[in-house]
Short mmCIF file of N, CA and C in Angstrom, two decimals:
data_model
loop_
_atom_site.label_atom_id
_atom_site.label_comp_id
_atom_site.label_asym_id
_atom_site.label_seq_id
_atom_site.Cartn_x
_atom_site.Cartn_y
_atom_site.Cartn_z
N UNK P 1 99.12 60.55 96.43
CA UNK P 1 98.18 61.57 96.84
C UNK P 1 96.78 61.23 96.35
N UNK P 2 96.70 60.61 95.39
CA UNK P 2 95.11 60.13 94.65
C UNK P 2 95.03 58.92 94.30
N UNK P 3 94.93 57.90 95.01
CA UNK P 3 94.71 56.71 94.77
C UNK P 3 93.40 56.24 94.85
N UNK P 4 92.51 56.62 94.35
CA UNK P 4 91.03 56.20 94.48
C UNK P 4 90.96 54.98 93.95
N UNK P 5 91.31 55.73 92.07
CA UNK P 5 90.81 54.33 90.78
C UNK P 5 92.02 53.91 90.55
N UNK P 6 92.14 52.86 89.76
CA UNK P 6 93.19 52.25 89.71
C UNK P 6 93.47 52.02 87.72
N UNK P 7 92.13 52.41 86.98
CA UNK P 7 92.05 52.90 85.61
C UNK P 7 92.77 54.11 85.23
N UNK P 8 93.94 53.94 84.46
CA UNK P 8 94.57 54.76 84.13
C UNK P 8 93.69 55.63 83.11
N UNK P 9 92.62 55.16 82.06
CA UNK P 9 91.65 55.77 81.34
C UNK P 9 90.89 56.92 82.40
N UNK P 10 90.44 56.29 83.19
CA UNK P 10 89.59 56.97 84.61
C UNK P 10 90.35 58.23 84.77
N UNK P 11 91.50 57.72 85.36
CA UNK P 11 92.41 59.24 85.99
C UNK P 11 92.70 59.93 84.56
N UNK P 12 92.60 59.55 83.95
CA UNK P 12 92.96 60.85 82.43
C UNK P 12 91.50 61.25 82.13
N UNK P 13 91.13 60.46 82.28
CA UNK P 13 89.71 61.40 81.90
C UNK P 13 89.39 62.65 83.28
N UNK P 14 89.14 62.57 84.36
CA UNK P 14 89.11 63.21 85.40
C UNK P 14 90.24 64.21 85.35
N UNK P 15 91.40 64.26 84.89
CA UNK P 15 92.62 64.99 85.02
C UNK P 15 92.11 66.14 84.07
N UNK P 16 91.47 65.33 82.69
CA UNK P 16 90.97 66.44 81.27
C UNK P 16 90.33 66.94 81.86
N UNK P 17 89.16 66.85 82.87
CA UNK P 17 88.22 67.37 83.18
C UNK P 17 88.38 68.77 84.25
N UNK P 18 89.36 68.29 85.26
CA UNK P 18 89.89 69.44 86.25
C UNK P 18 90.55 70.53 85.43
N UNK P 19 91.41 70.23 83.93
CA UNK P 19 92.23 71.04 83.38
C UNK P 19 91.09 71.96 82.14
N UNK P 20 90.32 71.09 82.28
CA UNK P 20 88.80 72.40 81.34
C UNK P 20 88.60 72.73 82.53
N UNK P 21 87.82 72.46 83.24
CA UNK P 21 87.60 73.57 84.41
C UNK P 21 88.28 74.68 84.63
N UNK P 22 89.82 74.71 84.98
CA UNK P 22 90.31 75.74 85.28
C UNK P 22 90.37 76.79 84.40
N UNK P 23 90.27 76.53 82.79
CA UNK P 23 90.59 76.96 81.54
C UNK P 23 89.08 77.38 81.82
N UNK P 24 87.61 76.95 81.94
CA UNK P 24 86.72 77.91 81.62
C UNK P 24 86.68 78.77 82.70
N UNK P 25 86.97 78.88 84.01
CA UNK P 25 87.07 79.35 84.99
C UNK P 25 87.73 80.95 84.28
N UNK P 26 88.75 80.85 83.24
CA UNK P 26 89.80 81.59 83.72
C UNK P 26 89.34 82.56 82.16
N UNK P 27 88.77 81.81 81.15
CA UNK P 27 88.11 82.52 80.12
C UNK P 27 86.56 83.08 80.76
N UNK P 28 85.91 82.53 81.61
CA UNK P 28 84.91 83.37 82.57
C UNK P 28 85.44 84.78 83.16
N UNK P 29 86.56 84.57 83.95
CA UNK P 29 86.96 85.92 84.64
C UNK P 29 88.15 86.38 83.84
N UNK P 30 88.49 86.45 83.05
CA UNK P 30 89.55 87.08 81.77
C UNK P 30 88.80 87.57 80.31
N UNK P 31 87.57 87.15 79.96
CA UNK P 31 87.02 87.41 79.13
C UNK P 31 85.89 87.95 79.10
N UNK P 32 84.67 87.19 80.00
CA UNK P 32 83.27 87.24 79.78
C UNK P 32 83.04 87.92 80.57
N UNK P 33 84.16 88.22 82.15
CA UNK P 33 83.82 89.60 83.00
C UNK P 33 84.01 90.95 82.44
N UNK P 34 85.47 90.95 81.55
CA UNK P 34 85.64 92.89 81.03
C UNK P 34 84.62 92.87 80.18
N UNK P 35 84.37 91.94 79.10
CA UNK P 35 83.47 92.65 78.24
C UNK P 35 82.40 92.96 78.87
N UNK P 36 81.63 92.43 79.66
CA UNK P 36 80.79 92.37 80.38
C UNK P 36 80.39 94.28 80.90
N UNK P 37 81.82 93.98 81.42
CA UNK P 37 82.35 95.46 82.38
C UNK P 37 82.70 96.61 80.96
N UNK P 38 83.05 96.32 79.85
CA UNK P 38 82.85 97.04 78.72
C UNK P 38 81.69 97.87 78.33
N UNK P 39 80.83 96.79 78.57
CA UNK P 39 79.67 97.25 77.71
C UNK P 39 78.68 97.89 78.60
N UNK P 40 78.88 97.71 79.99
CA UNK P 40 78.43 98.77 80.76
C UNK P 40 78.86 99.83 81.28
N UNK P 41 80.39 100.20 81.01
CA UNK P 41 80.70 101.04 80.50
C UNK P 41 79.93 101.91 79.89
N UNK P 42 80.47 101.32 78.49
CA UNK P 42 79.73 102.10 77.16
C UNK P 42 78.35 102.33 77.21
N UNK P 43 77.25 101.62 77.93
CA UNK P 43 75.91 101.91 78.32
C UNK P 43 75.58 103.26 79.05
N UNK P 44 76.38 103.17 79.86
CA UNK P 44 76.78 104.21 81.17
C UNK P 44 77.14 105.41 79.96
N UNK P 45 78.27 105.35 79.57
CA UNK P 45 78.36 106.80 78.62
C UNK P 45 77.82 107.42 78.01
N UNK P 46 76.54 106.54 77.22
CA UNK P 46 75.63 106.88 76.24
C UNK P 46 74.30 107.24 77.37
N UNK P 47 74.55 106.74 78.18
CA UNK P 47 73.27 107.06 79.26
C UNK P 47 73.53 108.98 80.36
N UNK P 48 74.88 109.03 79.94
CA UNK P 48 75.38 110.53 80.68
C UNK P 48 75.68 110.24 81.74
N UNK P 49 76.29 108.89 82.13
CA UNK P 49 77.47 109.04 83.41
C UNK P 49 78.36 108.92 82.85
N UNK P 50 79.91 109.71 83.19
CA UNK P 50 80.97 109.66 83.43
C UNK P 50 81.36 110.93 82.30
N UNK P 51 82.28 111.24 82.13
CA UNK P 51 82.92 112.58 81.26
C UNK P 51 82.89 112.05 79.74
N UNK P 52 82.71 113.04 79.00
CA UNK P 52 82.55 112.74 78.07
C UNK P 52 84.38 112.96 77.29
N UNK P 53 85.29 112.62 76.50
CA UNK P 53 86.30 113.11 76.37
C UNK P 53 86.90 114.12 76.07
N UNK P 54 85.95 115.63 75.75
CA UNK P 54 86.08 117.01 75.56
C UNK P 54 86.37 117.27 77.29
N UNK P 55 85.86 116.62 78.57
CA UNK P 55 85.71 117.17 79.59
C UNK P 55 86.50 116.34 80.09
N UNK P 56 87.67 115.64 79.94
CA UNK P 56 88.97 115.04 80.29
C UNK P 56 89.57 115.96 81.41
N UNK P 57 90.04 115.57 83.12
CA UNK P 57 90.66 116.37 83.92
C UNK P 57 91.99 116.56 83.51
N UNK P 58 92.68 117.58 84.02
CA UNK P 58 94.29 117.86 83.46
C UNK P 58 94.58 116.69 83.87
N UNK P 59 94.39 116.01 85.01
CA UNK P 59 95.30 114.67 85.66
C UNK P 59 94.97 113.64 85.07
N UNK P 60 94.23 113.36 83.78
CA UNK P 60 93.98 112.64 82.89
C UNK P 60 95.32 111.52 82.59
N UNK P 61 96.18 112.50 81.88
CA UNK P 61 97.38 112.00 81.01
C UNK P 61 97.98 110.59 81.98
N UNK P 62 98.34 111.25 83.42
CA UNK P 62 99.36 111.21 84.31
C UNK P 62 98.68 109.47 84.64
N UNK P 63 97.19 109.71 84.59
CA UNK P 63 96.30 108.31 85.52
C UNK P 63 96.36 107.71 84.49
N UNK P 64 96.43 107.63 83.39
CA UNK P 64 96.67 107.13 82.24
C UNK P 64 97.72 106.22 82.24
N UNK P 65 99.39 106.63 82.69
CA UNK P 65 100.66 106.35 82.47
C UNK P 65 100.59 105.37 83.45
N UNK P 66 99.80 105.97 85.29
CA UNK P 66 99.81 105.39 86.21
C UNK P 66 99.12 103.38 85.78
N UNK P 67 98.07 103.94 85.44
CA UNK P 67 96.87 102.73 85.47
C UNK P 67 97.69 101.71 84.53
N UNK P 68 98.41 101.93 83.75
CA UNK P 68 99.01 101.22 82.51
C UNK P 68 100.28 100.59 83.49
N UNK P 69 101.01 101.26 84.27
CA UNK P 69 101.94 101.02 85.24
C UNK P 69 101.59 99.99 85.94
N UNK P 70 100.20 100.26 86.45
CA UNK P 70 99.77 99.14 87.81
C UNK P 70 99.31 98.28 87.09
N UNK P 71 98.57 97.95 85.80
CA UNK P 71 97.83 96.80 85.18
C UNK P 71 99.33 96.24 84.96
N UNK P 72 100.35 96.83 84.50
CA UNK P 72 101.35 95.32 83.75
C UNK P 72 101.92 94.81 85.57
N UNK P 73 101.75 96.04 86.47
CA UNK P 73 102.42 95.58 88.01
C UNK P 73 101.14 94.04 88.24
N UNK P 74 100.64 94.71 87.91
CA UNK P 74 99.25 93.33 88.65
C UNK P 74 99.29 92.59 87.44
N UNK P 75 99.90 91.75 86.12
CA UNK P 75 100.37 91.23 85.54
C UNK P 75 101.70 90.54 86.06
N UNK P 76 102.28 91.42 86.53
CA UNK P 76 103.52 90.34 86.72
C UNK P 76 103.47 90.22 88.37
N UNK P 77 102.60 90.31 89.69
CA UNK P 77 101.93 89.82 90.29
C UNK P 77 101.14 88.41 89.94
N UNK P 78 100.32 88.44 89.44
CA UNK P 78 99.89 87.63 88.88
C UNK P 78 100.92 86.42 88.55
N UNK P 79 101.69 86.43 87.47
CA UNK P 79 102.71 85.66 87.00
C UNK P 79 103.25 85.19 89.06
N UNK P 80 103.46 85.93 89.59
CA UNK P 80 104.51 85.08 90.79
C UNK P 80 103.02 84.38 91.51
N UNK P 81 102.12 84.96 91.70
CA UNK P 81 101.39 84.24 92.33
C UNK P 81 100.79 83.10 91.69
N UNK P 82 101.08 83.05 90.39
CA UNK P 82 100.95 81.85 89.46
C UNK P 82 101.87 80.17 89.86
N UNK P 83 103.49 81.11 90.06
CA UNK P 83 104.09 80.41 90.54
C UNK P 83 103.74 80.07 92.24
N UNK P 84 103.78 80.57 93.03
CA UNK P 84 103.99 80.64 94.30
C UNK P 84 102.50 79.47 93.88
N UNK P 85 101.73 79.55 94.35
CA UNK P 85 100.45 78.80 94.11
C UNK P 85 100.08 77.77 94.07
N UNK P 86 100.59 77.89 92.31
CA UNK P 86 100.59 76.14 91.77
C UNK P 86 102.60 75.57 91.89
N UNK P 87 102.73 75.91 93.23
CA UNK P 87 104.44 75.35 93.32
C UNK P 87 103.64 73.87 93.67
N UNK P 88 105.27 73.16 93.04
CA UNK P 88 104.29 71.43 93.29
C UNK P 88 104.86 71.06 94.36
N UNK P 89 105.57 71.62 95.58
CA UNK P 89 105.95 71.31 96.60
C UNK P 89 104.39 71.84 97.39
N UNK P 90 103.74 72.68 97.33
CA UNK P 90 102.68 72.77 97.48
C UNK P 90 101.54 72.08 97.94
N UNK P 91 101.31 71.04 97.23
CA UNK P 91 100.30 69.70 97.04
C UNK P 91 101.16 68.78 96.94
N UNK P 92 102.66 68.70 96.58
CA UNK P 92 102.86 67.17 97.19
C UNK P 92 103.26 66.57 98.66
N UNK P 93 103.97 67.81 99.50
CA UNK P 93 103.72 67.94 100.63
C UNK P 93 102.26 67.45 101.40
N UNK P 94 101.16 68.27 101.24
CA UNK P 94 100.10 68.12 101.67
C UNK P 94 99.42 66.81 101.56
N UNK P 95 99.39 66.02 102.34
CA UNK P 95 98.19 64.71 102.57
C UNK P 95 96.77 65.15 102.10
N UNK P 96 96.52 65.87 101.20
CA UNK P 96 94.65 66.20 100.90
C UNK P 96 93.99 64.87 99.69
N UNK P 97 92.88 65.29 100.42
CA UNK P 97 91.79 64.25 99.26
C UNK P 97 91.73 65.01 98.20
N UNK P 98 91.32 63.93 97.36
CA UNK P 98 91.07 64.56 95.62
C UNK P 98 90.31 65.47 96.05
N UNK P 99 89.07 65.76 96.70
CA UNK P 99 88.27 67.01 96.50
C UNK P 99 89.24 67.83 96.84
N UNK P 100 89.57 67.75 98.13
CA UNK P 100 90.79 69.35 98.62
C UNK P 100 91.67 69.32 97.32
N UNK P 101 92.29 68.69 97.36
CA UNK P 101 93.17 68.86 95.83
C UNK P 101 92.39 69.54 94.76
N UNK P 102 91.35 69.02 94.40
CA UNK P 102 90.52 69.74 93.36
C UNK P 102 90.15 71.07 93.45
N UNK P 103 89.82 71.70 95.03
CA UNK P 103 89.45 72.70 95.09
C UNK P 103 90.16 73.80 95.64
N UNK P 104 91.72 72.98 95.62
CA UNK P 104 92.50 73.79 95.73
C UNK P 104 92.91 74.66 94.66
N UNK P 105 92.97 73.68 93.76
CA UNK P 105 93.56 73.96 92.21
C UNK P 105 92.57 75.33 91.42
N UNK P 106 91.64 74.61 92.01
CA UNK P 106 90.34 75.78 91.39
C UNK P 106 90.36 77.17 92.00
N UNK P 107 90.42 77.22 93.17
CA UNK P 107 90.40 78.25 94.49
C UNK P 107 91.98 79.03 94.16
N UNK P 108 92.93 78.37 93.43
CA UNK P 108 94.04 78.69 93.28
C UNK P 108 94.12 79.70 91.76
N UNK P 109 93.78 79.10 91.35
CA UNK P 109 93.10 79.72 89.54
C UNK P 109 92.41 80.51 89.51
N UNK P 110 91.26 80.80 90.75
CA UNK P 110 90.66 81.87 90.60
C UNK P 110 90.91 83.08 90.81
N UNK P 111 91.80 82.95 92.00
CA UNK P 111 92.93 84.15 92.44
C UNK P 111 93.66 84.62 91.24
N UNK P 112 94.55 83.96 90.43
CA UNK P 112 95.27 84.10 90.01
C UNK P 112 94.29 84.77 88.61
N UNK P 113 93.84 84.18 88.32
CA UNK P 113 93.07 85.00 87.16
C UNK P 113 92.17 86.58 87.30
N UNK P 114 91.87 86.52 88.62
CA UNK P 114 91.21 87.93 88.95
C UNK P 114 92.20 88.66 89.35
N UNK P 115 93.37 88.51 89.74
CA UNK P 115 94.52 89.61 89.53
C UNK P 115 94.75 89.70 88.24
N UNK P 116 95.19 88.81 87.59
CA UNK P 116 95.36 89.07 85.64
C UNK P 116 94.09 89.34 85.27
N UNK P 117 93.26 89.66 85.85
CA UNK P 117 91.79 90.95 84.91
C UNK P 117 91.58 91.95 85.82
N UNK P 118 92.15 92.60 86.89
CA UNK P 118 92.34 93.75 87.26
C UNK P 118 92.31 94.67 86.24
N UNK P 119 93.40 94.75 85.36
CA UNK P 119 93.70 96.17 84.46
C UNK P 119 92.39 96.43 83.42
N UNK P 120 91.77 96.17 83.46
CA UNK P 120 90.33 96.10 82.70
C UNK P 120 89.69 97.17 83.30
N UNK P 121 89.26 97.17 84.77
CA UNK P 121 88.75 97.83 85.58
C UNK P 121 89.53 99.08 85.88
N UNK P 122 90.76 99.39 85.43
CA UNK P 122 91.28 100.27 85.38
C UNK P 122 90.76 101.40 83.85
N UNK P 123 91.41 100.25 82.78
CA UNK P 123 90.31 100.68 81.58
C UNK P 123 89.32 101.39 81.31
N UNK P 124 88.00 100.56 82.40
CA UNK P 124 87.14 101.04 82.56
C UNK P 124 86.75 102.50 83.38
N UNK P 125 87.87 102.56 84.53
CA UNK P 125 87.59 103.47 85.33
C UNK P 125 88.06 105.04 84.30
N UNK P 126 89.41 104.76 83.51
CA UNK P 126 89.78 105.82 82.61
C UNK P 126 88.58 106.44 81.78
N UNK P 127 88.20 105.26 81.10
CA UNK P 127 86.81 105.65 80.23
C UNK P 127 85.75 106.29 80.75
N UNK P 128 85.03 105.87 81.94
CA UNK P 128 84.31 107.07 82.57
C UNK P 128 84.98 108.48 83.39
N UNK P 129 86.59 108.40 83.10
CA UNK P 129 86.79 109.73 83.52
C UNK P 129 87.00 110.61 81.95
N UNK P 130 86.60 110.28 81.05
CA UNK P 130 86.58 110.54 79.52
C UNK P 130 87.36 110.38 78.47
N UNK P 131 88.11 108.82 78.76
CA UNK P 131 88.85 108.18 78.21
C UNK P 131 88.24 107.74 76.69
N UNK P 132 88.67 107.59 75.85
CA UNK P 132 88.48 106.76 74.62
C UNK P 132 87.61 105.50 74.52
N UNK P 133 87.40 105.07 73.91
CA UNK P 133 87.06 103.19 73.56
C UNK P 133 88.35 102.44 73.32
N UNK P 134 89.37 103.31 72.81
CA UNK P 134 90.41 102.67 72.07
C UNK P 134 91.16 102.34 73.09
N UNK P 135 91.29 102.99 74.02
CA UNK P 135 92.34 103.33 75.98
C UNK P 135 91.43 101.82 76.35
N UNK P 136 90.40 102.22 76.52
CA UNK P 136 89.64 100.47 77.41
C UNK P 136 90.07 99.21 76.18
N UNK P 137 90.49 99.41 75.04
CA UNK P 137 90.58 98.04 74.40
C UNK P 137 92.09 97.90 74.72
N UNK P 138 92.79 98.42 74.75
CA UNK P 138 94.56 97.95 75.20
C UNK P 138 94.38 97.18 76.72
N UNK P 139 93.52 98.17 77.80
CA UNK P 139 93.69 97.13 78.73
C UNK P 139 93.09 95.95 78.52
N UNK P 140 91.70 95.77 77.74
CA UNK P 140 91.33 94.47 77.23
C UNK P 140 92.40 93.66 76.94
N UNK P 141 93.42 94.12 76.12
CA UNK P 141 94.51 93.25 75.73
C UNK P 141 95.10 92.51 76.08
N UNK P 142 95.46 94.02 77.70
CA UNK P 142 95.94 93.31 78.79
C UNK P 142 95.70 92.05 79.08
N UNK P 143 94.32 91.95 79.48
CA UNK P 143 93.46 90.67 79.64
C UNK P 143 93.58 89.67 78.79
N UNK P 144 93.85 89.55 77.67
CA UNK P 144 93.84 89.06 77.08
C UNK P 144 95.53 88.43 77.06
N UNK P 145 96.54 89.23 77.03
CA UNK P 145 97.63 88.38 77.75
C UNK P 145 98.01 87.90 79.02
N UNK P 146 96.98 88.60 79.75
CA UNK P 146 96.84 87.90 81.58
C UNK P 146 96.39 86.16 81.15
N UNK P 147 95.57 86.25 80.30
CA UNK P 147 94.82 85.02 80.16
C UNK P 147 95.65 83.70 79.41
N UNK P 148 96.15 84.70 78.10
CA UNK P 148 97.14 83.56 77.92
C UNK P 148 98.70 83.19 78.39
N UNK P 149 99.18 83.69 79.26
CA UNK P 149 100.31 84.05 80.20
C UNK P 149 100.22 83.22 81.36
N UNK P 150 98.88 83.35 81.77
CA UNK P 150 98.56 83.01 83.16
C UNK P 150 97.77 81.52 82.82
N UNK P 151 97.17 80.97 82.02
CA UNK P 151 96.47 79.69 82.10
C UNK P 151 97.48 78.66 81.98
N UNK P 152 96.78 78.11 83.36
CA UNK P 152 97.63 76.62 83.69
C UNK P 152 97.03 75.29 82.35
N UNK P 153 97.82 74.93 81.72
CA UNK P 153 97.54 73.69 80.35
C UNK P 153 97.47 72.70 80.92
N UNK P 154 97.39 71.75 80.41
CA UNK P 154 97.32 70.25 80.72
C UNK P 154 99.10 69.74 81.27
N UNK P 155 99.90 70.30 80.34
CA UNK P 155 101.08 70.02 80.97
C UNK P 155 101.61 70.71 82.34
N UNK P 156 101.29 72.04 82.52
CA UNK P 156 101.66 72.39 83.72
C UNK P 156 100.66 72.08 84.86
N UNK P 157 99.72 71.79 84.96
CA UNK P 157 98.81 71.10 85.31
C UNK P 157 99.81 69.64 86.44
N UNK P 158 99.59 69.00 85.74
CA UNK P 158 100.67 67.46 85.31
C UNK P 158 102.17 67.59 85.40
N UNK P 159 102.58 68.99 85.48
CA UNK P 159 103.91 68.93 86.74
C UNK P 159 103.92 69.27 87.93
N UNK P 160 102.96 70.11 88.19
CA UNK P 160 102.06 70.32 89.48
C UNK P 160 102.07 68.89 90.57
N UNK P 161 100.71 68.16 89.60
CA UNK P 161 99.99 67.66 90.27
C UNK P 161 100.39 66.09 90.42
N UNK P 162 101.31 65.98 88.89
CA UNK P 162 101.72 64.47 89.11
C UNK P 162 101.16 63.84 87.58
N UNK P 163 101.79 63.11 87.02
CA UNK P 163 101.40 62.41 85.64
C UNK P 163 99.87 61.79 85.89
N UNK P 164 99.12 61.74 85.42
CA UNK P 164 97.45 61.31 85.07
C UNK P 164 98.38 60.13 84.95
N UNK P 165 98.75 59.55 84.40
CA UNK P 165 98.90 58.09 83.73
C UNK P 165 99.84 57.42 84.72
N UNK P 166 100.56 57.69 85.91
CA UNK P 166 101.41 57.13 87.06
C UNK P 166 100.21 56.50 88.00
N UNK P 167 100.51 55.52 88.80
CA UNK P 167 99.98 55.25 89.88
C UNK P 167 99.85 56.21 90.60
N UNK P 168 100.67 57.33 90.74
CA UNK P 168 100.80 58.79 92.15
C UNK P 168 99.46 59.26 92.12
N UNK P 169 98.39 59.15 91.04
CA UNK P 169 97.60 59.51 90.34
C UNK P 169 96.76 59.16 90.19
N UNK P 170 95.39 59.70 91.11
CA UNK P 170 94.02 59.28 90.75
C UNK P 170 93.26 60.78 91.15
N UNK P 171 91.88 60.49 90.38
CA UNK P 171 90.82 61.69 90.31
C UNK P 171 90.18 62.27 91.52
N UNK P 172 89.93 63.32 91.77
CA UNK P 172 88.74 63.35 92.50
C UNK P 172 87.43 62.77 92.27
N UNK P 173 87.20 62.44 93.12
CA UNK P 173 85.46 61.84 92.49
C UNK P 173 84.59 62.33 92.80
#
């Protein structure tokens, strides 16, 4: 599928490089988006949008149980579309160039990581109906096991895609 270089150094270096990518990709939209979405939040509250938690609706409790329901549902979503995705029948089937390959992998990761930071936005939505700080940091958590649950490593990567160090194996360039 990638026979460009014929430097086994080459294709490992390029392989490290696709497998940080996906990893900052996935600490970008698992990390640096909720807090992000946190703190405008909390801007927003101190500014007098959203309920304050004395003015909590009765249907409070219930969206509470719900939102916690659908963040671990869009967690283990996530997890199959993790699989389904990066299946390595997937890309070894497919005749693509290193770029398509590359931007599959990426285009594939990104999906998969913005379903595992969904429940954040749930978080968030509780908190401006006059939820806690403490309610938006569990779904943070969430996120925070979407992220480490859901990130593809160097090894799953490399059962995917094929050993860096085999001939099957060269970079995008």
């Amino acid at each position: 599928m990638w026979r460009r270089y014929r430097g086994s150094a080459q294709r490992q270096s390029s392989f490290d490089d696709l497998t940080e990518r996906v990893v900052r990709r996935g600490t970008l939209i698992n990390m640096v988006g909720p807090l992000l979405l946190v703190v405008a939040a909390y801007v927003a509250r101190q500014a007098g949008l959203g309920l304050d938690e004395s003015q909590r609706p009765a249907i409070y409790p219930t969206l509470l149980y719900l939102f916690v329901a659908v963040g671990v549902a869009d967690l283990a979503a996530a997890f199959f579309l993790r699989r389904s995705l990066f299946a390595r029948s997937r890309f070894a089937g497919a005749n693509l160039t290193p770029q398509a390959t590359e931007a599959m992998v990426l285009r594939s990761a990104t999906i998969i990581f913005a379903v595992g930071a969904s429940p954040i936005v749930y978080g968030v939505v509780l908190f401006l109906l006059g939820g806690a700080i403490r309610e938006v940091v569990y779904f943070a958590l969430l996120n925070l096991l979407a992220l480490r649950l859901l990130r593809p490593d160097a090894a799953y990567l490399e059962g995917v895609l094929g050993d860096p160090a085999s001939d099957g194996y060269d970079p995008p360039s």
